[in-house]
Coordinates of C-alpha atoms and ligand atoms in Angstrom, one line a residue:
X95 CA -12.4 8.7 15.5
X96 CA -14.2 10.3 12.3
X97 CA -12.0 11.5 9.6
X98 CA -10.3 15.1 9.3
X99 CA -12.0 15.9 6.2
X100 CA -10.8 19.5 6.9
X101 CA -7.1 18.3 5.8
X102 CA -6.1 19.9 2.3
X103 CA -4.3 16.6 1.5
X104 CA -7.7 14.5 2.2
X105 CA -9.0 14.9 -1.6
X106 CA -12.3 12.4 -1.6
X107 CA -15.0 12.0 -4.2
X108 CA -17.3 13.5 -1.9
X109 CA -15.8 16.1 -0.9
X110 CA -14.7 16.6 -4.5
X111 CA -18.8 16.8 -6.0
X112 CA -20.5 17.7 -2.6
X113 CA -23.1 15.1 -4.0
X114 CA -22.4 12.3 -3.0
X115 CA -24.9 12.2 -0.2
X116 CA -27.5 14.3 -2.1
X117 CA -27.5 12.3 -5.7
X118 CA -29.5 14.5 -8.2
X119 CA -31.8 11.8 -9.4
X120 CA -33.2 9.4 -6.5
X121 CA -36.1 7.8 -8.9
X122 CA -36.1 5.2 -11.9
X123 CA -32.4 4.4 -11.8
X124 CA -32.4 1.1 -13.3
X125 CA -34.6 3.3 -16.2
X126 CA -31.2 5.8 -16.2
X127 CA -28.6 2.7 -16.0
X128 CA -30.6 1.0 -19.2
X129 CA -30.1 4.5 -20.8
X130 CA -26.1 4.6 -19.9
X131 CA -25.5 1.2 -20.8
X132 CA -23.6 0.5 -23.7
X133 CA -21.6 -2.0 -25.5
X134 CA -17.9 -1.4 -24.4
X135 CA -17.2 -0.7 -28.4
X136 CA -19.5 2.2 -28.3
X137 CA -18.7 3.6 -24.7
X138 CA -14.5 4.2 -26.0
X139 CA -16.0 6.3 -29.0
X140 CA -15.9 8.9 -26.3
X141 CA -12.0 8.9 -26.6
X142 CA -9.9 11.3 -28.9
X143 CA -6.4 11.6 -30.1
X144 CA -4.6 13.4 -27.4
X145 CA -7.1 12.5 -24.3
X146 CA -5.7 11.6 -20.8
X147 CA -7.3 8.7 -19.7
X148 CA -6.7 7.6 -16.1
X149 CA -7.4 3.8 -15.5
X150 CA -7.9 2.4 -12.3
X151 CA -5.4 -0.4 -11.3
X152 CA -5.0 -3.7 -10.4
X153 CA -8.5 -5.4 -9.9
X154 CA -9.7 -2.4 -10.8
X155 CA -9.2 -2.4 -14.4
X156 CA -11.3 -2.3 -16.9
X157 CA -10.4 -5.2 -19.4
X158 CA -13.4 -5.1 -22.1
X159 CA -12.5 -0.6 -22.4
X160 CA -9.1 -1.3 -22.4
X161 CA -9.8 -4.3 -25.2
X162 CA -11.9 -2.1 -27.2
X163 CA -10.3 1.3 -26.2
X164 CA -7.1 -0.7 -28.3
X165 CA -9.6 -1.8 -31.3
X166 CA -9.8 1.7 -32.3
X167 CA -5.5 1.7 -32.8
X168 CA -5.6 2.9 -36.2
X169 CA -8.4 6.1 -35.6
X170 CA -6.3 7.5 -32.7
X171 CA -3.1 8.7 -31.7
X172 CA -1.1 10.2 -28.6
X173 CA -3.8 9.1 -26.0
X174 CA -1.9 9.1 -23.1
X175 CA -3.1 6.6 -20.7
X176 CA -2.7 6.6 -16.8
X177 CA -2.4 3.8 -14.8
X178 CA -0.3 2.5 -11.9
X179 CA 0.4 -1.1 -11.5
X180 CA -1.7 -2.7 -14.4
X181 CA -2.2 -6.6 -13.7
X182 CA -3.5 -8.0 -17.0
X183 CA -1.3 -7.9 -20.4
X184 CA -3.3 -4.8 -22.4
X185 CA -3.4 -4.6 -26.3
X186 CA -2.8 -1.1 -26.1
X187 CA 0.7 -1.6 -24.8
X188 CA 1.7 -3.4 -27.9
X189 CA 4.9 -1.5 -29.9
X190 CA 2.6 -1.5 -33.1
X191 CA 0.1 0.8 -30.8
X192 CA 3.3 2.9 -29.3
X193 CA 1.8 6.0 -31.6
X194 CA -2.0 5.7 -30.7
X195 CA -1.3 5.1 -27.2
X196 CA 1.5 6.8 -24.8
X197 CA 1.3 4.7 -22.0
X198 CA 2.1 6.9 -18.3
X199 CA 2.8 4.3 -15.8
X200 CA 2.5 5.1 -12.3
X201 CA 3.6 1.7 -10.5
X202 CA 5.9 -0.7 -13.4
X203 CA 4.9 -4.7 -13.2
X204 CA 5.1 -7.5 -15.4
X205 CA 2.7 -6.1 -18.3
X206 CA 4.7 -2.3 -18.8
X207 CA 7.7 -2.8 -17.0
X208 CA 9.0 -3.7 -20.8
X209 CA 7.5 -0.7 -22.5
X210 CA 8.3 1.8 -19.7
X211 CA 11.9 0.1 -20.0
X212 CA 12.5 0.5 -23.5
X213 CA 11.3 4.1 -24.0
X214 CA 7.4 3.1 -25.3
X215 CA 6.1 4.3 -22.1
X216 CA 6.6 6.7 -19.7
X217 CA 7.3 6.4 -15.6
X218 CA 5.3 9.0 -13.3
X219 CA 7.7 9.5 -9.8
X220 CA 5.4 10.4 -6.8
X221 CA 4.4 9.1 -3.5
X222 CA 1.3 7.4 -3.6
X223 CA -0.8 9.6 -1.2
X224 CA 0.0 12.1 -3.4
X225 CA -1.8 10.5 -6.7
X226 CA -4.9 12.0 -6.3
X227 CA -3.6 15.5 -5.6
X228 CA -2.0 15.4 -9.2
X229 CA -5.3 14.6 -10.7
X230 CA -6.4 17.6 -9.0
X231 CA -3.2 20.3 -9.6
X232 CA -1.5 18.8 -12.4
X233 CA -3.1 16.1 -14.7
X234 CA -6.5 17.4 -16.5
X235 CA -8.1 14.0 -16.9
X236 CA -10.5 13.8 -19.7
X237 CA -11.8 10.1 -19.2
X238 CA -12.1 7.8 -16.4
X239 CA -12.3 4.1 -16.5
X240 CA -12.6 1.6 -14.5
X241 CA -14.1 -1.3 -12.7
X242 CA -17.1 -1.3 -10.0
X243 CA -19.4 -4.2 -8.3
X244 CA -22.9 -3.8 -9.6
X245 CA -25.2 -0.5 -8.7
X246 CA -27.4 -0.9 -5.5
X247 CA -30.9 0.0 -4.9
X248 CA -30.3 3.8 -4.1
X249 CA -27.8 3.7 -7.6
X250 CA -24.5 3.2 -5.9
X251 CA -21.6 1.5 -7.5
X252 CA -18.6 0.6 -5.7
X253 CA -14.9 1.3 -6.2
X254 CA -14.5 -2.8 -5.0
X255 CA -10.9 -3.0 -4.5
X256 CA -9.4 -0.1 -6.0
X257 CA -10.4 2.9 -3.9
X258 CA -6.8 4.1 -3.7
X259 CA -7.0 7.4 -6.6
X260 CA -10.1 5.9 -8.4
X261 CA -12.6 8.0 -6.5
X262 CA -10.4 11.2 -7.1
X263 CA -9.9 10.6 -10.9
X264 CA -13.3 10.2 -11.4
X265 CA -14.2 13.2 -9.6
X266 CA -11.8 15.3 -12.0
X267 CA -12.9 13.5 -15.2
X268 CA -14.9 14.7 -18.2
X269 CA -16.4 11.9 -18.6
X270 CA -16.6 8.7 -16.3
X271 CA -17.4 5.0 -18.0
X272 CA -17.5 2.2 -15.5
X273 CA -17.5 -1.6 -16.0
X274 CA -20.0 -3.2 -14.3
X275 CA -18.6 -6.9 -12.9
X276 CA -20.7 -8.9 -10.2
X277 CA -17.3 -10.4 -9.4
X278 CA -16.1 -7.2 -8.1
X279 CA -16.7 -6.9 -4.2
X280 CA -18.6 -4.2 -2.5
X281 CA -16.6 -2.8 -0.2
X282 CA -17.1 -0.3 3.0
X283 CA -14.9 3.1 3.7
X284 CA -15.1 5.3 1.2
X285 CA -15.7 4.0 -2.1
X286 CA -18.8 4.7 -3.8
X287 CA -19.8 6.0 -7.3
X288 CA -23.4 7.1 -8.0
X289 CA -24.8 6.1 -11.2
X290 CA -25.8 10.2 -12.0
X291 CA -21.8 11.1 -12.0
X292 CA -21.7 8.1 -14.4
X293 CA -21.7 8.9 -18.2
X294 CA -21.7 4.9 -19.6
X295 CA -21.9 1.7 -18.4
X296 CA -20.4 -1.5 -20.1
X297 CA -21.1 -4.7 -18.8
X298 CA -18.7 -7.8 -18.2
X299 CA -18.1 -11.0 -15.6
X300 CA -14.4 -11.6 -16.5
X301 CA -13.3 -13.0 -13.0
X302 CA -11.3 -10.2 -10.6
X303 CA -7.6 -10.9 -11.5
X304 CA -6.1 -13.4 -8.3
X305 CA -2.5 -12.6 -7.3
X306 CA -0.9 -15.8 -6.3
X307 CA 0.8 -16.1 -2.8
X308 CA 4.1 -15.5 -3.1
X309 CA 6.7 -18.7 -2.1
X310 CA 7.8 -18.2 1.6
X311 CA 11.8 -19.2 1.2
X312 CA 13.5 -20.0 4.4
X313 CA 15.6 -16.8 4.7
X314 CA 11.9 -15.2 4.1
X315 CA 11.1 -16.9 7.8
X316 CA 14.1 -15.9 9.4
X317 CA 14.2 -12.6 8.6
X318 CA 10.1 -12.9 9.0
X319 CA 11.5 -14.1 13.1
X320 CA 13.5 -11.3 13.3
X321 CA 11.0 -8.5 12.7
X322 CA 8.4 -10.3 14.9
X323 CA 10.7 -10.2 17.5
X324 CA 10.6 -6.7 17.5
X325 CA 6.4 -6.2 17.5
X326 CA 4.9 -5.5 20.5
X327 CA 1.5 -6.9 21.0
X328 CA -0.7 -4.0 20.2
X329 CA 1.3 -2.7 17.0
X330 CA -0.7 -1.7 14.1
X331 CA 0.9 -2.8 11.0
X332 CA 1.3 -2.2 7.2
X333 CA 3.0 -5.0 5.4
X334 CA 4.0 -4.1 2.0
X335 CA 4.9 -6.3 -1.5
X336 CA 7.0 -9.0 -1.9
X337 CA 7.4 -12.5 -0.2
X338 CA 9.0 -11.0 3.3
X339 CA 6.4 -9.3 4.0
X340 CA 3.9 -12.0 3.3
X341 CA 6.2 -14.3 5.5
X342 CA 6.0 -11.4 8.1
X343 CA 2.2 -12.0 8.4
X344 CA 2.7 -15.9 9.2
X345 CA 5.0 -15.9 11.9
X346 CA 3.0 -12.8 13.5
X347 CA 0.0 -15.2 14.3
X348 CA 1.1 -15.6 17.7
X349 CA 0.6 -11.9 18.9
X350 CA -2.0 -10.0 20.0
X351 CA -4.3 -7.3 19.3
X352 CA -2.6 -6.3 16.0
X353 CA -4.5 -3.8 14.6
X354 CA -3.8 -3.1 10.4
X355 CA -3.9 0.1 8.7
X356 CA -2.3 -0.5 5.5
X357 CA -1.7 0.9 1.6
X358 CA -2.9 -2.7 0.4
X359 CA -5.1 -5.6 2.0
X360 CA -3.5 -9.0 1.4
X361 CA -4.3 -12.6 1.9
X362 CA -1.7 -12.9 4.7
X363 CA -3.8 -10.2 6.6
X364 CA -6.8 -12.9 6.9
X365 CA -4.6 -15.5 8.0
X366 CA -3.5 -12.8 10.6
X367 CA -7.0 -12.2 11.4
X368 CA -8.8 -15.7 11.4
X369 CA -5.7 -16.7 13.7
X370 CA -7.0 -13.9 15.9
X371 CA -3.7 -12.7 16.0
X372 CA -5.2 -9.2 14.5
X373 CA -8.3 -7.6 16.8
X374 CA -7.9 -4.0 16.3
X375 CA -9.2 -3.6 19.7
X376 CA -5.6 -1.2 20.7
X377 CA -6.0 0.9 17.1
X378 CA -6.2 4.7 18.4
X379 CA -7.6 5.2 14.9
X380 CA -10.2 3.4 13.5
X381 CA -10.5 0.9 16.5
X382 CA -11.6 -2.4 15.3
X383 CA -11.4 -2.0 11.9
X384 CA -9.0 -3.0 8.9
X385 CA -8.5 0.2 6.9
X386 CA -6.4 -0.1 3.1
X387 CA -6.7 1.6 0.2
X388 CA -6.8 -1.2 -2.4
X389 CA -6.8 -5.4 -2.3
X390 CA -5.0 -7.7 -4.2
X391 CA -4.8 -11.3 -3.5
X392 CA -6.8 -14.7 -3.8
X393 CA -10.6 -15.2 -4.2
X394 CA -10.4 -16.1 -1.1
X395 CA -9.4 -12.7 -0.1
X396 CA -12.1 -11.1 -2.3
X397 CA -15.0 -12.7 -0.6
X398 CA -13.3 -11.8 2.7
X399 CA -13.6 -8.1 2.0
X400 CA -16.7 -8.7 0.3
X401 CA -19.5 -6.3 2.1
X402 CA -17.3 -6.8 5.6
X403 CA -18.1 -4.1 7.9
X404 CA -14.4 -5.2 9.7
X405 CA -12.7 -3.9 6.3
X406 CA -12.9 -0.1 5.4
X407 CA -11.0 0.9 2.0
X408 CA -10.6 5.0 1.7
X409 CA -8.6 6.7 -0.7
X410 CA -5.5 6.8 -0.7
X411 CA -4.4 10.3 0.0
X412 CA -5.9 9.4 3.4
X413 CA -4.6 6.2 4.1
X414 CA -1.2 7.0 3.6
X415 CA -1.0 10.3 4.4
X416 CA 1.7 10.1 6.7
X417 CA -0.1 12.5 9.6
X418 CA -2.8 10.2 9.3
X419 CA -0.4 7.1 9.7
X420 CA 1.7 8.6 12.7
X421 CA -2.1 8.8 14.6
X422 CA -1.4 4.8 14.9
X423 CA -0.1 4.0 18.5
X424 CA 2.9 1.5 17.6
X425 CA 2.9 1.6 13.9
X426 CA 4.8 -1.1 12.6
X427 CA 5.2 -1.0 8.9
X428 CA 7.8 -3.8 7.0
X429 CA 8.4 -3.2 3.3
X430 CA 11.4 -4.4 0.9
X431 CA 13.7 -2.9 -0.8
X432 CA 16.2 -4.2 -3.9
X433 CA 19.4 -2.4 -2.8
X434 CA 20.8 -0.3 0.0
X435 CA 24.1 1.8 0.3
X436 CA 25.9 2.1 3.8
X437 CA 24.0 5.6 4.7
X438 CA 20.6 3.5 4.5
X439 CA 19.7 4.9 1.1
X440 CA 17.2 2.4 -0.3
X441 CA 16.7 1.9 -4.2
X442 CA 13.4 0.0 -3.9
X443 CA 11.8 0.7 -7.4
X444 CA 15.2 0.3 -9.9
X445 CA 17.9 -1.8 -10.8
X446 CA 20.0 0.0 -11.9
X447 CA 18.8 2.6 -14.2
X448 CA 16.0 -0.1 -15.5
X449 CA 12.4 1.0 -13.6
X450 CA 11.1 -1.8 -11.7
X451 CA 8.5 -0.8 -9.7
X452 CA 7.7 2.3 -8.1
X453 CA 8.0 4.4 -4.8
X454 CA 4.7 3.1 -4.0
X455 CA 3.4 3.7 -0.2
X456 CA 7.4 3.1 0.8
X457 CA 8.5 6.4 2.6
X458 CA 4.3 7.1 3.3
X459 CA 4.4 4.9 5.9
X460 CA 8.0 5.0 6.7
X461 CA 7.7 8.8 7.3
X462 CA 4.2 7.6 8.9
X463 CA 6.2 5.6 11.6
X464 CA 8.6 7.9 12.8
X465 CA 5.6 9.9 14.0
X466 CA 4.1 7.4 16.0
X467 CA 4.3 7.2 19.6
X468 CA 6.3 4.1 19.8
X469 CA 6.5 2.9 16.0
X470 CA 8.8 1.3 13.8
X471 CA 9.8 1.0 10.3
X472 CA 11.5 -2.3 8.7
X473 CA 13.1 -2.4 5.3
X474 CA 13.8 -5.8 4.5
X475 CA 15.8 -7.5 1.6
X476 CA 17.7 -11.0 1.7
X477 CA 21.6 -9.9 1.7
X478 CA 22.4 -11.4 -2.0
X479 CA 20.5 -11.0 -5.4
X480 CA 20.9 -13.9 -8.0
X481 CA 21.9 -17.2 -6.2
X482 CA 24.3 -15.2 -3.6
X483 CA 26.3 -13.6 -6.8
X484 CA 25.2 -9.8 -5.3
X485 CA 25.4 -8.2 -2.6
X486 CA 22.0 -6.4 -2.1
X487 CA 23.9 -4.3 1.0
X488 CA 26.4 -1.9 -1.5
X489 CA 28.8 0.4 -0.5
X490 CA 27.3 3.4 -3.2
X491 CA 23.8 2.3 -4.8
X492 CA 24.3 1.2 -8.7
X493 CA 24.7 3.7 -11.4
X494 CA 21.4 5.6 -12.1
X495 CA 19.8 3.9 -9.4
X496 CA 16.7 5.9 -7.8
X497 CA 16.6 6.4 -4.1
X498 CA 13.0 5.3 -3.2
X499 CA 13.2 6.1 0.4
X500 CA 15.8 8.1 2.3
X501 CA 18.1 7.6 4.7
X502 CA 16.7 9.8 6.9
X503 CA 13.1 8.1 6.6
X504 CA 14.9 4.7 7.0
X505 CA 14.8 2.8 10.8
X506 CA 15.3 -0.6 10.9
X507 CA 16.7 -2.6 8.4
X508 CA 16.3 -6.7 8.5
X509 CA 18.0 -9.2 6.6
X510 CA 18.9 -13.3 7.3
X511 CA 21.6 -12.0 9.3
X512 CA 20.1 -9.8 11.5
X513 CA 18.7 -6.8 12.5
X514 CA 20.6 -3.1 11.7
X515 CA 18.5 -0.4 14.0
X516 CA 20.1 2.8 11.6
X517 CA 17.7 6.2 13.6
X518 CA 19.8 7.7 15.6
X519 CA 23.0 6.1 14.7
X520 CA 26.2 8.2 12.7
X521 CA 27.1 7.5 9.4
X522 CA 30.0 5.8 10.8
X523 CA 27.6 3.6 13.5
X524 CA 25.1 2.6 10.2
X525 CA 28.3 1.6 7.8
X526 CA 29.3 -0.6 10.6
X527 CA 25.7 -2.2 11.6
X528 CA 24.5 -2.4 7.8
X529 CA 28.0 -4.7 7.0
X530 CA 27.1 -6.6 10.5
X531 CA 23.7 -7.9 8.1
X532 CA 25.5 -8.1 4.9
X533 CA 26.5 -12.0 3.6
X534 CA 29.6 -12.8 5.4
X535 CA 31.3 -13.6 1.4
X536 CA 31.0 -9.8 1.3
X537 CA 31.5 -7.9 4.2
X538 CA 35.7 -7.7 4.1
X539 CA 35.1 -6.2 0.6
X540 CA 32.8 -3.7 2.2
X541 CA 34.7 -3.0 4.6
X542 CA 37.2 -1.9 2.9
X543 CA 34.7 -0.1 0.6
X544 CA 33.9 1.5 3.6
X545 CA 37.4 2.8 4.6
X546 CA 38.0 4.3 1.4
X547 CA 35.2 6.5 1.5
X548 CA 36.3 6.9 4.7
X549 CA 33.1 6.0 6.3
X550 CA 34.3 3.5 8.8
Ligands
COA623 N1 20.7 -6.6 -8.2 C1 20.2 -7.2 -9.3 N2 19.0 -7.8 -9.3 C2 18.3 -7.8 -8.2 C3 18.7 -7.1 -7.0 C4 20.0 -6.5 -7.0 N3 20.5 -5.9 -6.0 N4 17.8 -7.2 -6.1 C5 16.7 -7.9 -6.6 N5 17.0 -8.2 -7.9 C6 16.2 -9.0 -8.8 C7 15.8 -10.3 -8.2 O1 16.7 -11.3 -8.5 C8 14.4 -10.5 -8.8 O2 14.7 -10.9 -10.2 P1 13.8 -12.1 -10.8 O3 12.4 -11.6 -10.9 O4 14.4 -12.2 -12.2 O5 14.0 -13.3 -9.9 C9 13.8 -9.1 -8.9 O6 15.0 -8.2 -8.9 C10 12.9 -8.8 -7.7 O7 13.6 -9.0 -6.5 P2 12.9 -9.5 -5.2 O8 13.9 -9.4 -4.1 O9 12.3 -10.9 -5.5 O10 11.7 -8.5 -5.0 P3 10.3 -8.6 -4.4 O11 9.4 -9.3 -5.3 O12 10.4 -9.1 -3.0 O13 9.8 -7.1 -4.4 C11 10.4 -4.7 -4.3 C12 10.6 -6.1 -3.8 C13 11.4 -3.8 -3.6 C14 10.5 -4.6 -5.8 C15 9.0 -4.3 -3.9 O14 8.9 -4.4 -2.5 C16 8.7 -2.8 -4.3 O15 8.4 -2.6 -5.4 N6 8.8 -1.9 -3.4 C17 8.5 -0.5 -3.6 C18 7.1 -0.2 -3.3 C19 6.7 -0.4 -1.9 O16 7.5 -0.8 -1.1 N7 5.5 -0.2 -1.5 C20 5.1 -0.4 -0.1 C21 3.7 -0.5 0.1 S1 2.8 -1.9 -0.7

């Protein structure tokens, strides 16, 4: 099936420039990269005090800008810089930097969780397939940087494995400067760059960040059983961050004709493929092929997507658009969650009032699920948080917590203890099923949570 470019939601590059397939200059491109290619020093002279800079994310970043982007500390202030989910500890996130640099986070991890947590940083809510639309309606971006694989012979670069709200940002931006890294895969879908949208290019061969694999534990498996119980042969799936998910993808190897259309490609996915578990030969869209919006993982995942014809990445506003999603026949998407109150409300992103992560691609592809002709939604969590001291099942959801995904968006939700189907079900029916999964030291003292709300 080709793509519904028509869709206002479906913001690409191309469709962005209208030039992508008709680059302005088709001769002496490696004359025109020697002429854009700078040292990274000189490329961030670009940037001024008050600029937005968007960043792409993950293995996308752009460590040699960002290094000397934070260099030039003392000559700038109130940059604001944009980036979800960095992966690398930057410079420019520093406290001594906090006045030449605002950082905006989109996605918090370990390298600004800190800052975004102690006020040095702020925390952009959104749903990821929206991203790109808020380059395009409410964020002017003045500079775009980011990491591609090297330019090919027609004077292509490629996005590699951050296609996600690269190709968007780039379109919007002033000025683009790319970092060229042969490490960086080529990848198929939607993800190119051509070298006449490209204002400088810095060169470096730092290796693509790798992601370990997270430790399966053995609730991970049994909750892992539980949800593969419940996929059909046939399902096209989406399996989110965390070790559940991952432990989802190892017990699935025993299905067939799984098809994947998923927010991000992981190295459980090629275990799920090389087991040839995953075929794609029952996908209604995109038959055959593994479609994501961005990669993070092992080398050995890297070279897996490398060039692969089997693995399209598009951006994200189309991937997880969830009309695009619900097109799946048996979408089957399993995501985690830190806590849930009795209605099903999940508060995936906080702790609390302290940020953790983000939204992410959560309610994308749970909203994405109910629409599909026979697909399902799993939020997964173990019951207890800290060596069995919480309950991660709570009667109201911590102070200043953030709901991350509804209860009305929520289906199925899995812990070691079972299996609480919540659509359909009162509030009454989902009090009772949600303490049924909850760790037996804590379900008499929801249950009489329960009462007094007079829920149950
Ligand atoms: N109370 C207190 N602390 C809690 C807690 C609770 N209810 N639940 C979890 N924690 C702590 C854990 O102990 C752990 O702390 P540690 O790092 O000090 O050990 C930390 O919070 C993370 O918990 P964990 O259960 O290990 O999370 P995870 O790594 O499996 O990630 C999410 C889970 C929810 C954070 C992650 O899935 C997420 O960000 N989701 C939102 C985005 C998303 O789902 N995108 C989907 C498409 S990819």
């Amino acid at each position: 099936m080709s793509l519904d470019l028509s869709r206002e939601m479906y913001y690409s590059y191309a469709e962005k420039k209208k030039l992508i397939f008709y680059p302005r200059i088709q001769k002496n491109l490696r004359e025109l990269y020697k002429r854009k290619l700078v040292a990274a020093q000189e490329a961030v002279q670009v940037i001024k005090s008050g600029d937005n800079i968007v960043l792409a994310f993950g293995c996308g970043e752009p460590p040699a800008l960002l290094e000397a982007m934070a260099r030039r500390h003392h000559e700038l202030e109130e940059v604001k810089v944009h980036q979800m989910l960095p992966i690398r500890e930057a410079n420019y996130l520093n406290p001594e930097m906090a006045k030449s640099f605002r950082h905006v986070s989109w996605f918090t991890s370990g390298p600004n969780r800190q800052a975004v947590n102690e006020g040095r940083a702020d925390f952009m809510p959104g749903h990821f397939h929206e991203y790109p639309l808020f380059f395009q309606k409410y964020i002017n971006v003045d500079i775009f940087m980011g990491t591609v694989s090297p330019m090919d012979d027609r004077g292509y670069f490629s996005f590699g494995l951050s296609v996600d709200y690269t190709s968007t940002a780039a379109a919007q931006a002033r000025v683009i400067i790319l970092e060229v890294n042969p490490n960086m895969p080529r990848t198929r879908g939607e993800s190119l760059i051509h070298i006449s949208e490209v204002d400088f290019i810095v060169e470096n061969n730092d290796p693509i960040p790798e992601i370990p694999i997270p430790a399966t534990t053995e609730n991970d498996k049994i909750i892992g059983g539980y949800i593969a119980e419940l996929v059909e042969d046939g399902s096209t799936l989406q399996l989110g961050i965390g070790s559940i998910p991952n432990a989802v993808a190892d017990i699935l190897q025993h299905k067939k004709n799984l098809g994947i259309h998923t927010e991000m490609v992981t190295d459980g996915m090629v275990d799920l493929i090389e087991s040839g578990a995953v075929t794609g030969s029952k996908k209604t869209l995109h038959a055959g092929k593994i479609i994501g919006t961005f990669a993070a993982g092992t080398r050995r995942l890297y070279d897996f997507i490398s060039d692969n014809p089997l693995v399209e990445l598009y951006p994200v506003s189309y991937v997880n658009d969830p009309y695009i999603i619900g097109q799946n026949y048996k979408m089957v998407s399993i995501n985690a969650t830190l806590q849930i109150d009795l209605l099903g409300q999940c508060a995936s992103e906080s702790i609390g009032p302290r940020q953790y992560s983000a939204t992410g691609g959560q309610t994308d592809f749970a909203r994405g699920c109910l629409r599909s002709p026979g697909g399902k939604g799993f939020v997964a969590l173990h019951s207890t948080a800290k060596n069995g001291k919480f309950s991660k099942i709570v009667p109201v959801l911590q102070k200043g917590a953030v709901v991350s995904c509804s209860k009305n968006d929520v289906d199925h939700v899995v812990t070691e203890f079972g299996v609480a189907k919540l659509r359909g079900k009162t509030a009454r029916e989902r009090a009772l099923a949600l303490i049924a999964i909850a760790h037996p030291d804590f379900r008499t003292e929801l249950q009489a949570a329960a009462h007094k709300m007079e829920l149950i």
